[in-house]
XYZ file of C-alpha atoms in Angstrom:
42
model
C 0.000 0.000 0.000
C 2.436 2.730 1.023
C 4.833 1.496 -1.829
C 1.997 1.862 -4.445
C 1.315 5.455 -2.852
C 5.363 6.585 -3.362
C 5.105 4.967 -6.710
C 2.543 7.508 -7.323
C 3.672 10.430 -5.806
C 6.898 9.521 -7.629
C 5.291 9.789 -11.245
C 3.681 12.565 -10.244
C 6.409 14.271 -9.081
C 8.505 14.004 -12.504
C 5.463 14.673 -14.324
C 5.218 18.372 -12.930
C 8.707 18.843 -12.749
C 8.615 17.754 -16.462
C 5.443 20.694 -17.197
C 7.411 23.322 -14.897
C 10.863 23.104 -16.765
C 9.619 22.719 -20.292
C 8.535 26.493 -20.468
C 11.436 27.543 -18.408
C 13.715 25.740 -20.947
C 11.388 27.096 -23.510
C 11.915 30.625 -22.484
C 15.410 30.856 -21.926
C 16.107 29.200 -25.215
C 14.497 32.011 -26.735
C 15.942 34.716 -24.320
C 19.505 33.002 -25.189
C 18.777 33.320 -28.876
C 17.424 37.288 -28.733
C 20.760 38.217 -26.761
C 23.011 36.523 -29.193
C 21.390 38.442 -31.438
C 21.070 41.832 -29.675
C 25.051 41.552 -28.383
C 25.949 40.950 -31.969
C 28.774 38.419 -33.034
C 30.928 37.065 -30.174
């Protein structure tokens, strides 16, 4: 019983830290690109 509750606290744990980085990956990929391009070559 309390193994099948971990197990599921467990999934659900990875599954919202999967939803919570995506769009912070997400975002800085695209802040990362715009100040490539706003500093100019390096």
């Amino acid at each position: 019983m309390l193994k099948a509750i971990a197990d599921v606290l467990r999934s659900i744990g990875s599954a919202i830290a999967t939803v919570v980085t995506l769009p912070f990956r997400a975002v800085a990929r695209l802040f990362g690109g715009a100040s490539d391009s706003a500093h100019g070559h390096h």
